[in-house]
PDB file of C-alpha atoms in Angstrom:
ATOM      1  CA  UNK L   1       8.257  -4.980  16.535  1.00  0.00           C
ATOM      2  CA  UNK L   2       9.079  -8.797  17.250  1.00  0.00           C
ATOM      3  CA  UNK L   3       5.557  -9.164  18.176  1.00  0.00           C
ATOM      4  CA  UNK L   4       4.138  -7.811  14.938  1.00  0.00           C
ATOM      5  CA  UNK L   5       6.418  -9.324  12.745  1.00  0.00           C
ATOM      6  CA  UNK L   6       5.213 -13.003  14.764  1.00  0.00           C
ATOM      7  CA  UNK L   7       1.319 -12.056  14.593  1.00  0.00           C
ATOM      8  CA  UNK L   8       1.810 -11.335  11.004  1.00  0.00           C
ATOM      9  CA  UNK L   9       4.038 -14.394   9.936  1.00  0.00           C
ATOM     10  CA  UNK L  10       1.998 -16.482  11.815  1.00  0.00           C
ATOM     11  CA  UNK L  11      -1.498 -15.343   9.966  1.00  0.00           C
ATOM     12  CA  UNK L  12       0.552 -15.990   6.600  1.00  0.00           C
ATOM     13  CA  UNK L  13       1.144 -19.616   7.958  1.00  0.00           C
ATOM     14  CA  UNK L  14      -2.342 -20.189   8.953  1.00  0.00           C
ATOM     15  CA  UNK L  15      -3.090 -18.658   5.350  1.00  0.00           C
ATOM     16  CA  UNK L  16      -1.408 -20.860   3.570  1.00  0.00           C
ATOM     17  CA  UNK L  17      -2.646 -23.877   5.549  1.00  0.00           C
ATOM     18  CA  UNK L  18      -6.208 -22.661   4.833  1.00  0.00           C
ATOM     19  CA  UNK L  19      -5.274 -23.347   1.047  1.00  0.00           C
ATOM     20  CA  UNK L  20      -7.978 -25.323  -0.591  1.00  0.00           C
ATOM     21  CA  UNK L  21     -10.817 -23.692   1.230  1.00  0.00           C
ATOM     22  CA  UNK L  22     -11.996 -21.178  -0.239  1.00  0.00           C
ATOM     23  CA  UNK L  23     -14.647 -20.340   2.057  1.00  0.00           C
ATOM     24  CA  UNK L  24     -12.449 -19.373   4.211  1.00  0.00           C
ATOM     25  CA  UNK L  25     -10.393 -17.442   2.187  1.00  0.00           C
ATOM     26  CA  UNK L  26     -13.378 -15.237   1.144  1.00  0.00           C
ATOM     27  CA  UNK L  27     -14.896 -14.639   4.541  1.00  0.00           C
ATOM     28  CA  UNK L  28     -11.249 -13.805   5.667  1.00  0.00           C
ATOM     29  CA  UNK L  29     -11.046 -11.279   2.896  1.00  0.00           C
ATOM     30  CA  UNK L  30     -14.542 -10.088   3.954  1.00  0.00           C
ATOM     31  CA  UNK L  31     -13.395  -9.706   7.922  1.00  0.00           C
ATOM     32  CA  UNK L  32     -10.433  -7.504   6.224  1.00  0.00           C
ATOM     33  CA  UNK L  33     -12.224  -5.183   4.539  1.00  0.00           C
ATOM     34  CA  UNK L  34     -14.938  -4.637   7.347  1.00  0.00           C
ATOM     35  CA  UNK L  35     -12.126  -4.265   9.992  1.00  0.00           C
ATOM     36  CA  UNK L  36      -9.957  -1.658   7.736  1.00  0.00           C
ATOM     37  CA  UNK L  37     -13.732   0.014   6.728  1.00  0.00           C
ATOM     38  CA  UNK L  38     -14.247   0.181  10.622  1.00  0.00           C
ATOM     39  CA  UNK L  39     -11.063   1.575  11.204  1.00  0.00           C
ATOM     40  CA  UNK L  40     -10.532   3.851   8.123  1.00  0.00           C
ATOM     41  CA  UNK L  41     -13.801   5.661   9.755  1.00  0.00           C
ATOM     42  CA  UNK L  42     -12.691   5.587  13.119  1.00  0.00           C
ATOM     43  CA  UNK L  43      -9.482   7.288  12.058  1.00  0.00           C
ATOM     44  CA  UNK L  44     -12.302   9.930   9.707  1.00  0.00           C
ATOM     45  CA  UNK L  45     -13.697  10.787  13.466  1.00  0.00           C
ATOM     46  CA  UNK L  46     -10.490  11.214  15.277  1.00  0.00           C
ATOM     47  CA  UNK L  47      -9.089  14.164  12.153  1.00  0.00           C
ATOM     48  CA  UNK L  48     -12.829  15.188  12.444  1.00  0.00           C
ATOM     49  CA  UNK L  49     -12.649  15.949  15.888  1.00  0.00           C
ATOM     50  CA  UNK L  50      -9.305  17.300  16.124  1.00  0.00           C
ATOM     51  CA  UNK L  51      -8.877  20.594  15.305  1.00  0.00           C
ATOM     52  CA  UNK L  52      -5.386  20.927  14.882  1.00  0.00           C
ATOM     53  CA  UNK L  53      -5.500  17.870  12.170  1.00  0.00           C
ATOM     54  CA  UNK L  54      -8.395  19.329  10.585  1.00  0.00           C
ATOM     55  CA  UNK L  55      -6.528  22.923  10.063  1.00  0.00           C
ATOM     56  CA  UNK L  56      -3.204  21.494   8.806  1.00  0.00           C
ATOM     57  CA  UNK L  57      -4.856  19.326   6.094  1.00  0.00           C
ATOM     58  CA  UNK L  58      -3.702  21.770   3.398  1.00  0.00           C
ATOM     59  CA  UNK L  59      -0.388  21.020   4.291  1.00  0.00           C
ATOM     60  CA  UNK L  60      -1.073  17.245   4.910  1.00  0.00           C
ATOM     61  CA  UNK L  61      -2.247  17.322   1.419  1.00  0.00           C
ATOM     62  CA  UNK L  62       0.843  18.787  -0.096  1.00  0.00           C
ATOM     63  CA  UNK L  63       3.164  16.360   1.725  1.00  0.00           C
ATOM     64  CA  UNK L  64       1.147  13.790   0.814  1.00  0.00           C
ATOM     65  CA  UNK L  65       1.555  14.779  -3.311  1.00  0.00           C
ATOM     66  CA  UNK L  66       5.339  15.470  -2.178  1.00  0.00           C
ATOM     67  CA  UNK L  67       5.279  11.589  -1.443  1.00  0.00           C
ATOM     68  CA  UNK L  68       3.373   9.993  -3.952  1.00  0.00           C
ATOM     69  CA  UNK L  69       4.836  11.776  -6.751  1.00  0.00           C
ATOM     70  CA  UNK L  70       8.767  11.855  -5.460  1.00  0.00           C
ATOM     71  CA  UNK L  71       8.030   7.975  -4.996  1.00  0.00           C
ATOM     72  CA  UNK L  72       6.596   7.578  -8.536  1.00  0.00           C
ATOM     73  CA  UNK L  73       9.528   9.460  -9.896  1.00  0.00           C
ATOM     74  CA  UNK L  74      12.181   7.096  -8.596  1.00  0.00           C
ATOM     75  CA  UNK L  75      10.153   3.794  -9.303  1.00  0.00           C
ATOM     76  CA  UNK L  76      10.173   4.689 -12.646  1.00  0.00           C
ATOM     77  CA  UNK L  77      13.802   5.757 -13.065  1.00  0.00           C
ATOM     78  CA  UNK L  78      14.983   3.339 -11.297  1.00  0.00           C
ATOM     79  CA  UNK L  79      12.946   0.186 -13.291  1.00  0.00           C
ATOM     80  CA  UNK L  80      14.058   2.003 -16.379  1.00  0.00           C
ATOM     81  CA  UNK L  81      17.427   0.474 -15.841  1.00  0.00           C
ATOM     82  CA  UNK L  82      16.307  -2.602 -15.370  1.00  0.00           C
ATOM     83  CA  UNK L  83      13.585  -2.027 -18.182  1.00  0.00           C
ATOM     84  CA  UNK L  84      16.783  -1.381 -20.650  1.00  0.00           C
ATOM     85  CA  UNK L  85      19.323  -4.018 -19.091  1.00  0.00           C
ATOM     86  CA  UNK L  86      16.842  -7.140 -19.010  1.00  0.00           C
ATOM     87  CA  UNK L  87      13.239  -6.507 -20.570  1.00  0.00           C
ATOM     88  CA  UNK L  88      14.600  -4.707 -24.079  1.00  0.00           C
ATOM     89  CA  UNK L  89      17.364  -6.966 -24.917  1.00  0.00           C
ATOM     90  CA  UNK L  90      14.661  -9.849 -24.389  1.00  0.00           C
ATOM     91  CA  UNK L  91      12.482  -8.209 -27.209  1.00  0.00           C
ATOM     92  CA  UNK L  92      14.744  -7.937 -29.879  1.00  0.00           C
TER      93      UNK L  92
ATOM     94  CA  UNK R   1     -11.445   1.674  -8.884  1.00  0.00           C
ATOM     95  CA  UNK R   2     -14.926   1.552  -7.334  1.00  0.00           C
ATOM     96  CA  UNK R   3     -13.189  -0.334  -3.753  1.00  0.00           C
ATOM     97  CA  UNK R   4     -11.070   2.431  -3.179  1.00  0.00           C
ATOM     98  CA  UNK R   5     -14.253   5.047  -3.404  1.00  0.00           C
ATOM     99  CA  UNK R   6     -15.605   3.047  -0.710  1.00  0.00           C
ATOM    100  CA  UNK R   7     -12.743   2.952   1.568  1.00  0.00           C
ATOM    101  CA  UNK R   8     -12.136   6.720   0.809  1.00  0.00           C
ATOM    102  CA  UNK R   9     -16.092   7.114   1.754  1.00  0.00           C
ATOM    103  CA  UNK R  10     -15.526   5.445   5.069  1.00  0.00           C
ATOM    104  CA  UNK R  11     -12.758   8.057   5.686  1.00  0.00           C
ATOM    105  CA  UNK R  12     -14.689  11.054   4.628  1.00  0.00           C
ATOM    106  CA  UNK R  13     -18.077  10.439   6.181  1.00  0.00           C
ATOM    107  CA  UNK R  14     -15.998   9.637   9.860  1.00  0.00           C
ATOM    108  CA  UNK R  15     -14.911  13.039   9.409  1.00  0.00           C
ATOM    109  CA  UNK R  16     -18.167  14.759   8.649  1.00  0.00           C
ATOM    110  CA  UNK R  17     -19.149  12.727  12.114  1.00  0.00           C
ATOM    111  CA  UNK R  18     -16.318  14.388  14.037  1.00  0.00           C
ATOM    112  CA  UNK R  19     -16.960  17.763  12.576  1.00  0.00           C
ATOM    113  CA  UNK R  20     -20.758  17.399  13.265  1.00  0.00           C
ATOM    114  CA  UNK R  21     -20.346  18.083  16.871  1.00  0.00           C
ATOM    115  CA  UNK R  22     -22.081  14.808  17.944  1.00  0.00           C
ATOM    116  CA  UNK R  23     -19.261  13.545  19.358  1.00  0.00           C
ATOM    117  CA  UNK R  24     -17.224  14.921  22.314  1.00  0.00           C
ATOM    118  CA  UNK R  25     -13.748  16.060  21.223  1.00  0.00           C
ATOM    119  CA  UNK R  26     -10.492  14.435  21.351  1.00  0.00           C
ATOM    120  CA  UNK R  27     -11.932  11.219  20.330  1.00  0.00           C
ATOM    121  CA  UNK R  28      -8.855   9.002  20.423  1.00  0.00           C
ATOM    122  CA  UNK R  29      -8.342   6.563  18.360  1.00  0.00           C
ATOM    123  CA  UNK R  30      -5.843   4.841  19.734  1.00  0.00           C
ATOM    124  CA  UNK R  31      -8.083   3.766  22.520  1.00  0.00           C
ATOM    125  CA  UNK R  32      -8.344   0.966  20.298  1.00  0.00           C
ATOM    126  CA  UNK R  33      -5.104  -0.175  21.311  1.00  0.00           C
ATOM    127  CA  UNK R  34      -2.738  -2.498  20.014  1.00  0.00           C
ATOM    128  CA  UNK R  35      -5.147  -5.874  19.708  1.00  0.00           C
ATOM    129  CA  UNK R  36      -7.132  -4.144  16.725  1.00  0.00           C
ATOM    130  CA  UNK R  37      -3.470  -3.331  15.064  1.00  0.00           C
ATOM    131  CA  UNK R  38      -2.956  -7.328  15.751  1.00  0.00           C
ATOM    132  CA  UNK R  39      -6.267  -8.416  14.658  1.00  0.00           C
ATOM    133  CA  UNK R  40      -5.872  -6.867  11.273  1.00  0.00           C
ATOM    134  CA  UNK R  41      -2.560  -8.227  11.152  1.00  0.00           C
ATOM    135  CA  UNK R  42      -3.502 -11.397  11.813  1.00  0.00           C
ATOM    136  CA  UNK R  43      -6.037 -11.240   8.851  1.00  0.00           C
ATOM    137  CA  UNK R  44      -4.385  -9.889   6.361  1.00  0.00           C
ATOM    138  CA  UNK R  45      -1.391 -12.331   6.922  1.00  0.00           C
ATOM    139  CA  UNK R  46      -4.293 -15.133   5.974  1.00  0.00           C
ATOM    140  CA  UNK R  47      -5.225 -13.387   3.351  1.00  0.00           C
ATOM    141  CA  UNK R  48      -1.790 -12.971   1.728  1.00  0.00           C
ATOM    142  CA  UNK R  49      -1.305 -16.561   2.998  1.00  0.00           C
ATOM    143  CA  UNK R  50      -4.136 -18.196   1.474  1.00  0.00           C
ATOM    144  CA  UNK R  51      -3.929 -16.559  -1.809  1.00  0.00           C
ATOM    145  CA  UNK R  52      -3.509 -20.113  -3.967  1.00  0.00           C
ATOM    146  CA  UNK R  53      -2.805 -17.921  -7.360  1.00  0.00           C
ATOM    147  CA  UNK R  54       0.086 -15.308  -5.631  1.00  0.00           C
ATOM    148  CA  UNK R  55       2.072 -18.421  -4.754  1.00  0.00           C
ATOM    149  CA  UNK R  56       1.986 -19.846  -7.746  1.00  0.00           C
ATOM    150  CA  UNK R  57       2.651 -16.712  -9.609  1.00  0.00           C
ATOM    151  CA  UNK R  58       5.662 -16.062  -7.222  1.00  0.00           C
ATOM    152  CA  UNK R  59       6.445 -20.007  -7.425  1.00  0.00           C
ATOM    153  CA  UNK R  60       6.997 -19.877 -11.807  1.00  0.00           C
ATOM    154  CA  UNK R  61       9.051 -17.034 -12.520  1.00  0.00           C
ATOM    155  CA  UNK R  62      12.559 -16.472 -13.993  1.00  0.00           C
ATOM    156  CA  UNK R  63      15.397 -14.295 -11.791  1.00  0.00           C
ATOM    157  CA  UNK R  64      14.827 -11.741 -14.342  1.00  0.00           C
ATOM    158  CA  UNK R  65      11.496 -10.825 -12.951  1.00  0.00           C
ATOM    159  CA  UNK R  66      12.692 -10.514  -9.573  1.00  0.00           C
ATOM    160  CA  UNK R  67      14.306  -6.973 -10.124  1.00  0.00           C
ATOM    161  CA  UNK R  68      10.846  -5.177 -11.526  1.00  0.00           C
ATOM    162  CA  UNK R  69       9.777  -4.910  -7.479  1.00  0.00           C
ATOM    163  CA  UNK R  70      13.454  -4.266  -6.323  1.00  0.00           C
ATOM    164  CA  UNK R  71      13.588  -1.706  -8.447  1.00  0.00           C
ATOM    165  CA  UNK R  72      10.701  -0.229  -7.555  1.00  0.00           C
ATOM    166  CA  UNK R  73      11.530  -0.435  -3.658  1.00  0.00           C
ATOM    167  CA  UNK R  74      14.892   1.094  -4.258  1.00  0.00           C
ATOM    168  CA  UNK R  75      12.912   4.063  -6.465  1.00  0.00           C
ATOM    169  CA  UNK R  76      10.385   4.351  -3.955  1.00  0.00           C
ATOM    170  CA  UNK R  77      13.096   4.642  -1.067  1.00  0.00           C
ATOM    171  CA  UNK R  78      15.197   6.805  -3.057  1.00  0.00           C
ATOM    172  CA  UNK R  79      12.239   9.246  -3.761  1.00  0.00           C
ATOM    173  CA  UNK R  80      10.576   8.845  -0.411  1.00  0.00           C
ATOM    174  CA  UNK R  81      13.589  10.023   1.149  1.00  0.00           C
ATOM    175  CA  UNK R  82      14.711  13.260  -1.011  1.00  0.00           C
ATOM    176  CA  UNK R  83      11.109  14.466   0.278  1.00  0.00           C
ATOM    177  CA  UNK R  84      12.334  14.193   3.853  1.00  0.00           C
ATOM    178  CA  UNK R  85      15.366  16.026   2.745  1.00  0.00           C
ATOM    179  CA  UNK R  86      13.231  18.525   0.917  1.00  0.00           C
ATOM    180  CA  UNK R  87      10.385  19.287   3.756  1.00  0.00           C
ATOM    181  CA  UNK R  88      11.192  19.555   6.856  1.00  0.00           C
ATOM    182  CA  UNK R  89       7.965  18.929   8.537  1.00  0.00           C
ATOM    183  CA  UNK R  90       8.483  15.472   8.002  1.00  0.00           C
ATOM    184  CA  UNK R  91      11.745  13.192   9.057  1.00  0.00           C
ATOM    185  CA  UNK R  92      13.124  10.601   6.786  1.00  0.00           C
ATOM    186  CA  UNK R  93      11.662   7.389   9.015  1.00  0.00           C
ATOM    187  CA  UNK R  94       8.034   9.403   8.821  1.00  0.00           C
ATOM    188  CA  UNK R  95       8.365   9.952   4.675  1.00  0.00           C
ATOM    189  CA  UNK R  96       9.627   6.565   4.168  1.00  0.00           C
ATOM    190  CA  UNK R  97       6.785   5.147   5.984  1.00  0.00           C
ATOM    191  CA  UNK R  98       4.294   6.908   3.886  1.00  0.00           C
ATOM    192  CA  UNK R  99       6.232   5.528   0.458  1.00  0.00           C
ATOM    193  CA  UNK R 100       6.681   1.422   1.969  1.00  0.00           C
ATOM    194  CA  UNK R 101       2.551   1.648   1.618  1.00  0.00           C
ATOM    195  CA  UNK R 102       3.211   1.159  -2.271  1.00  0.00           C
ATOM    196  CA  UNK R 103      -0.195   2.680  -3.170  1.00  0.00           C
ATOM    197  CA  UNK R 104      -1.854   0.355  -0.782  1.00  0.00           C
ATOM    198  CA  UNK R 105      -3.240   2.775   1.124  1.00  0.00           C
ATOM    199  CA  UNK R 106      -6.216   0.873   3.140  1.00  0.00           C
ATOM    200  CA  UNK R 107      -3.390  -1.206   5.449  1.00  0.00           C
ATOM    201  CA  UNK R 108      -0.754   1.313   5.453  1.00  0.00           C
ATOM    202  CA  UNK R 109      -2.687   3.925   6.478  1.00  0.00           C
ATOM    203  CA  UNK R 110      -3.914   1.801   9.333  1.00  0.00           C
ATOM    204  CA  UNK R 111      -0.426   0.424  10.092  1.00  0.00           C
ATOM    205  CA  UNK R 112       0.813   3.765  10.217  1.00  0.00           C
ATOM    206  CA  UNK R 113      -1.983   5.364  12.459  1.00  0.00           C
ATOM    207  CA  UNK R 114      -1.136   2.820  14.904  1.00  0.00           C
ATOM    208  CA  UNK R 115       2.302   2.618  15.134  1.00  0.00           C
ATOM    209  CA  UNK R 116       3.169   6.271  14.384  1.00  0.00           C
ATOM    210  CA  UNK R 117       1.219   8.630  14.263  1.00  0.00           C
ATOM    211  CA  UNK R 118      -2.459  10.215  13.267  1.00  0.00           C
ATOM    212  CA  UNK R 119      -1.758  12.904  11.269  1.00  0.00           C
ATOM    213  CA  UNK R 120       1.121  10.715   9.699  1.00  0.00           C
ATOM    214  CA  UNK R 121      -1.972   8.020   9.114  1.00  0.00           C
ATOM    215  CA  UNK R 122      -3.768  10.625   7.160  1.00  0.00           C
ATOM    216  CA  UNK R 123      -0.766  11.689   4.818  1.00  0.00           C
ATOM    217  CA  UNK R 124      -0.432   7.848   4.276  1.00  0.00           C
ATOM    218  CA  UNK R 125      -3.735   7.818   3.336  1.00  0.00           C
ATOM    219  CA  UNK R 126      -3.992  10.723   1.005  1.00  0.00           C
ATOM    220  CA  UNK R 127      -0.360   9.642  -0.211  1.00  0.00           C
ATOM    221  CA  UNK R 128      -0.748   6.162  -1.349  1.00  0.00           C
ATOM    222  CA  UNK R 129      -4.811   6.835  -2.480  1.00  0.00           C
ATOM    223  CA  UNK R 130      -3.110   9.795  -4.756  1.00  0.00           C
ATOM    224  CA  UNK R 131      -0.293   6.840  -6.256  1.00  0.00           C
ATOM    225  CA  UNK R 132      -3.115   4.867  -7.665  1.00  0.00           C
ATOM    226  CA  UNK R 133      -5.120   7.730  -9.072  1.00  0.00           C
ATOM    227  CA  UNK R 134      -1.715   8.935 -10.580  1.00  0.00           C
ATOM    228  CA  UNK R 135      -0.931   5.937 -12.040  1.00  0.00           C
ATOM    229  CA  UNK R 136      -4.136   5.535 -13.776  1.00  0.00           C
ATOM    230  CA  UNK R 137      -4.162   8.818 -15.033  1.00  0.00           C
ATOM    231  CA  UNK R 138      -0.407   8.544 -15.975  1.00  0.00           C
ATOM    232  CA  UNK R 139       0.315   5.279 -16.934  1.00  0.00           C
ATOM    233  CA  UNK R 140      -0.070   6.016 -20.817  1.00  0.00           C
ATOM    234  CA  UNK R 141       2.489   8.856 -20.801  1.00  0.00           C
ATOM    235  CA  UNK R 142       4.723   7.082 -18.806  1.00  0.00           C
ATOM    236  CA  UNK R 143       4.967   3.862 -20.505  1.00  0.00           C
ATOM    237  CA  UNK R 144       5.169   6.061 -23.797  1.00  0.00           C
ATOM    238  CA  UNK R 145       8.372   7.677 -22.400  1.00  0.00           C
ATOM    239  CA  UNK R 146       9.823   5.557 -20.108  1.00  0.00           C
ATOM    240  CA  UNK R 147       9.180   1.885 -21.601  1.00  0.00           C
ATOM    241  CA  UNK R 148       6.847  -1.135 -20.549  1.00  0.00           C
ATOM    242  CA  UNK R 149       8.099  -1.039 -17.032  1.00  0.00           C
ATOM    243  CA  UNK R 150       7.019   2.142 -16.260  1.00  0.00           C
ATOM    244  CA  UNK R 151       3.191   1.897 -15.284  1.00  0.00           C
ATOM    245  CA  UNK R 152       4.199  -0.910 -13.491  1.00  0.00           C
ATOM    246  CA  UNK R 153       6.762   0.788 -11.137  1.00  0.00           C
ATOM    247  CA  UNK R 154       4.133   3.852 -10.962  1.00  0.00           C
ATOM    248  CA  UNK R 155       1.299   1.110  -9.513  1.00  0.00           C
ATOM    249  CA  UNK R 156       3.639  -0.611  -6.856  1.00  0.00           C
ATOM    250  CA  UNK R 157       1.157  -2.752  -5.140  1.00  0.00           C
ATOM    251  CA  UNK R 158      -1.945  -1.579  -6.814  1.00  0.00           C
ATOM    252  CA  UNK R 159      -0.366  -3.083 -10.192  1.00  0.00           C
ATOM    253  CA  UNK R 160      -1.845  -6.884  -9.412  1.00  0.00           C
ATOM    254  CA  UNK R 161      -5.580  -5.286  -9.132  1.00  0.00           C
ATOM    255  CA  UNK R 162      -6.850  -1.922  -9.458  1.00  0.00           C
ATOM    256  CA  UNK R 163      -4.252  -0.229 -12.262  1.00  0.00           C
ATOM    257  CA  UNK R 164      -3.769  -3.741 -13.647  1.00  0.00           C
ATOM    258  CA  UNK R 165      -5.827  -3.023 -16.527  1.00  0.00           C
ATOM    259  CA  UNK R 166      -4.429   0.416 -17.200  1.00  0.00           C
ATOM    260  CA  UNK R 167      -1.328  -1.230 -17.250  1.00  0.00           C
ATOM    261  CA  UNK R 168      -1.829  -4.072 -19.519  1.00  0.00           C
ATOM    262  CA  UNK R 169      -3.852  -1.403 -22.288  1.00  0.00           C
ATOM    263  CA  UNK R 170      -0.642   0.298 -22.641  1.00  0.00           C
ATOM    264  CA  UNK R 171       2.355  -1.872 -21.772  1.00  0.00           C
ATOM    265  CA  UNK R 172       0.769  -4.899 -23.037  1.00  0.00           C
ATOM    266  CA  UNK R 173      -0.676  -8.359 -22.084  1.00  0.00           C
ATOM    267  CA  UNK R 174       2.537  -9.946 -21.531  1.00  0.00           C
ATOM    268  CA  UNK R 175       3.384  -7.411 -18.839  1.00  0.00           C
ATOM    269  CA  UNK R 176       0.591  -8.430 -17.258  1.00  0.00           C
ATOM    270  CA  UNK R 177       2.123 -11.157 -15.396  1.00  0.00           C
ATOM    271  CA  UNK R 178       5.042  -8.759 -14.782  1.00  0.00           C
ATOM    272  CA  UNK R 179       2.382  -6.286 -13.087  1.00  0.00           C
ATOM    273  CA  UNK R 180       0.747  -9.260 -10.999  1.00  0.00           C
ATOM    274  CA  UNK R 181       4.076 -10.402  -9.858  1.00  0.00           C
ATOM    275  CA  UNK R 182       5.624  -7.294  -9.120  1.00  0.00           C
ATOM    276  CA  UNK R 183       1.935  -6.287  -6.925  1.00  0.00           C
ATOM    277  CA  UNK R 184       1.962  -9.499  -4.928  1.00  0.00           C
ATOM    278  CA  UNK R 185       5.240  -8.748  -3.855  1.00  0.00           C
ATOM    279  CA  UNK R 186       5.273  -5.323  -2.612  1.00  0.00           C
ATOM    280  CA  UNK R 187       2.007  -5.624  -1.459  1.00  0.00           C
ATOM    281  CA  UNK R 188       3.281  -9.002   1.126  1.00  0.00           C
ATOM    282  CA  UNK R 189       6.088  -6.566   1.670  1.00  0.00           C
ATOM    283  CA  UNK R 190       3.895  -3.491   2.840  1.00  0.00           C
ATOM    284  CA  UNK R 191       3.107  -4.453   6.610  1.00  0.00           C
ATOM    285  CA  UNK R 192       6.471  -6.063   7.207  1.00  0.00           C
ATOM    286  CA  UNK R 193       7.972  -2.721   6.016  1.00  0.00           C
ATOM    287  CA  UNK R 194       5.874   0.143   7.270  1.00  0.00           C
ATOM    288  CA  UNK R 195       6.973  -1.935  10.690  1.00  0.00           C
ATOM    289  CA  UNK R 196      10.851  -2.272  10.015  1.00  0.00           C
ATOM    290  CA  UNK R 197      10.424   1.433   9.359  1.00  0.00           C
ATOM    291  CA  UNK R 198       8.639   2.707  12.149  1.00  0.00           C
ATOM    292  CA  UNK R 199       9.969   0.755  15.007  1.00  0.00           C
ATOM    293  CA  UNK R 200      13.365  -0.321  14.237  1.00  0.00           C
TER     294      UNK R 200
END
């Protein structure tokens, strides 16, 4: 955990001191993408190879709507209140 | 849109290589090990880092702003964790997981595989790819009953790129910087929170 929290804090600080090149910003953007392509299929193998994965993805798939759509529901109710305690009374 | 059909396709056509036989079984991917979990780490904490426009974004807003992505951490929580109460398949540190990707599916799903869990790397997936579809498909009705906030709690992270323009259509431009904002946030928030959640 400590270790993951350092790697990542310190890649935001050598970010942020890579401000004002953009170069590097955009071929660190590009290494992103081709390690999480990379990965994203490696992790398409592993559920392709493993049967038990492969079986339960009906119910994988249902959990996974369970998620999304209990986590939509109480995003939205909850930045209704601020919605209609700071946004509304700005409008008027 | 079109990046998340190509980051899907990666997905799909590993698992038509598994299933085609070529490959001995069991392929684990964990024999990547940890150093590919800190590489990508490591990158995407430049690329959040050297983002010039999210600082200043975060760097020129009122308090007021502040609460759109609390809010929608505290609804995402809240919601994420009923499920765990509701199925028991999955425990509440496994569905809150999933949620803390904030529809931004490519690193949370990769966090999550890593740290957790395959199958919970695949529901993370699925999960968070199926937030961003929703929330395009959604975002007018929402808005319509729920006010200007709405598509923008619905996006989480995806609302600074891919259902920014859904959202500005129907909330309007000056939510815009609202949706930006609000994105940046959760989506610097993401990897430090799938994390908290998996290993504290």
């Amino acid at each position: 955990m400590i270790t993951i929290i350092i790697v990542l804090s310190a890649g935001v600080l050598t970010g942020f001191l890579l401000i004002g090149r953009p170069v590097w910003h955009r071929y660190n953007n590009k290494l992103l993408n081709l390690a999480i392509y990379g990965m994203l299929f490696l992790l398409g193998i592993s559920v392709g190879t493993n049967k038990e994965l492969i079986g339960n993805l009906g119910k994988i798939g249902y959990e996974s709507v369970a998620i999304s759509i209990a986590s939509i529901a109480g995003s939205v109710l909850f930045s209704t209140f601020v919605f209609r305690f700071l946004f509304k009374q700005n409008a008027k | 849109m079109r990046s998340s059909l190509i980051f899907f396709a990666f997905f799909v056509s590993g698992i038509f290589a598994g299933l085609s036989g070529l490959l001995p079984d069991g392929f684990d991917f964990n024999r990547f090990g940890n150093y590919a979990l800190y590489l990508l780490m490591f990158l995407a904490g430049v690329s959040i880092g050297s983002d010039k426009d999210s600082w200043r974004v975060l760097a020129t807003h009122n308090y007021k702003i502040v609460w759109v992505p609390v809010s929608i951490v505290v609804g995402t929580m809240t919601g994420s964790a009923l499920v765990a109460a509701i199925l028991p398949s999955l425990t509440l540190r496994e569905t809150m997981a999933v949620g803390a990707g904030f529809g931004y599916y490519s690193l949370s799903s990769v966090f999550i595989t890593q740290l957790h869990s395959q199958s919970l790397g695949v529901v993370a997936l699925l999960s968070n790819i199926f937030r961003e579809v929703a929330t395009l498909l959604a975002t007018p009705l929402l808005v319509g009953y729920f006010g200007n906030l709405a598509g923008i709690a619905s996006g989480g992270a995806t609302a600074m790129d891919t259902t920014l323009p859904v959202i500005s259509r129907y909330s309007g431009q000056s939510y815009a910087v609202v949706a930006v904002f609000s994105g940046i946030v959760l989506t610097i928030l993401v990897p430090f929170l799938v994390t908290f959640i998996l290993t504290v």
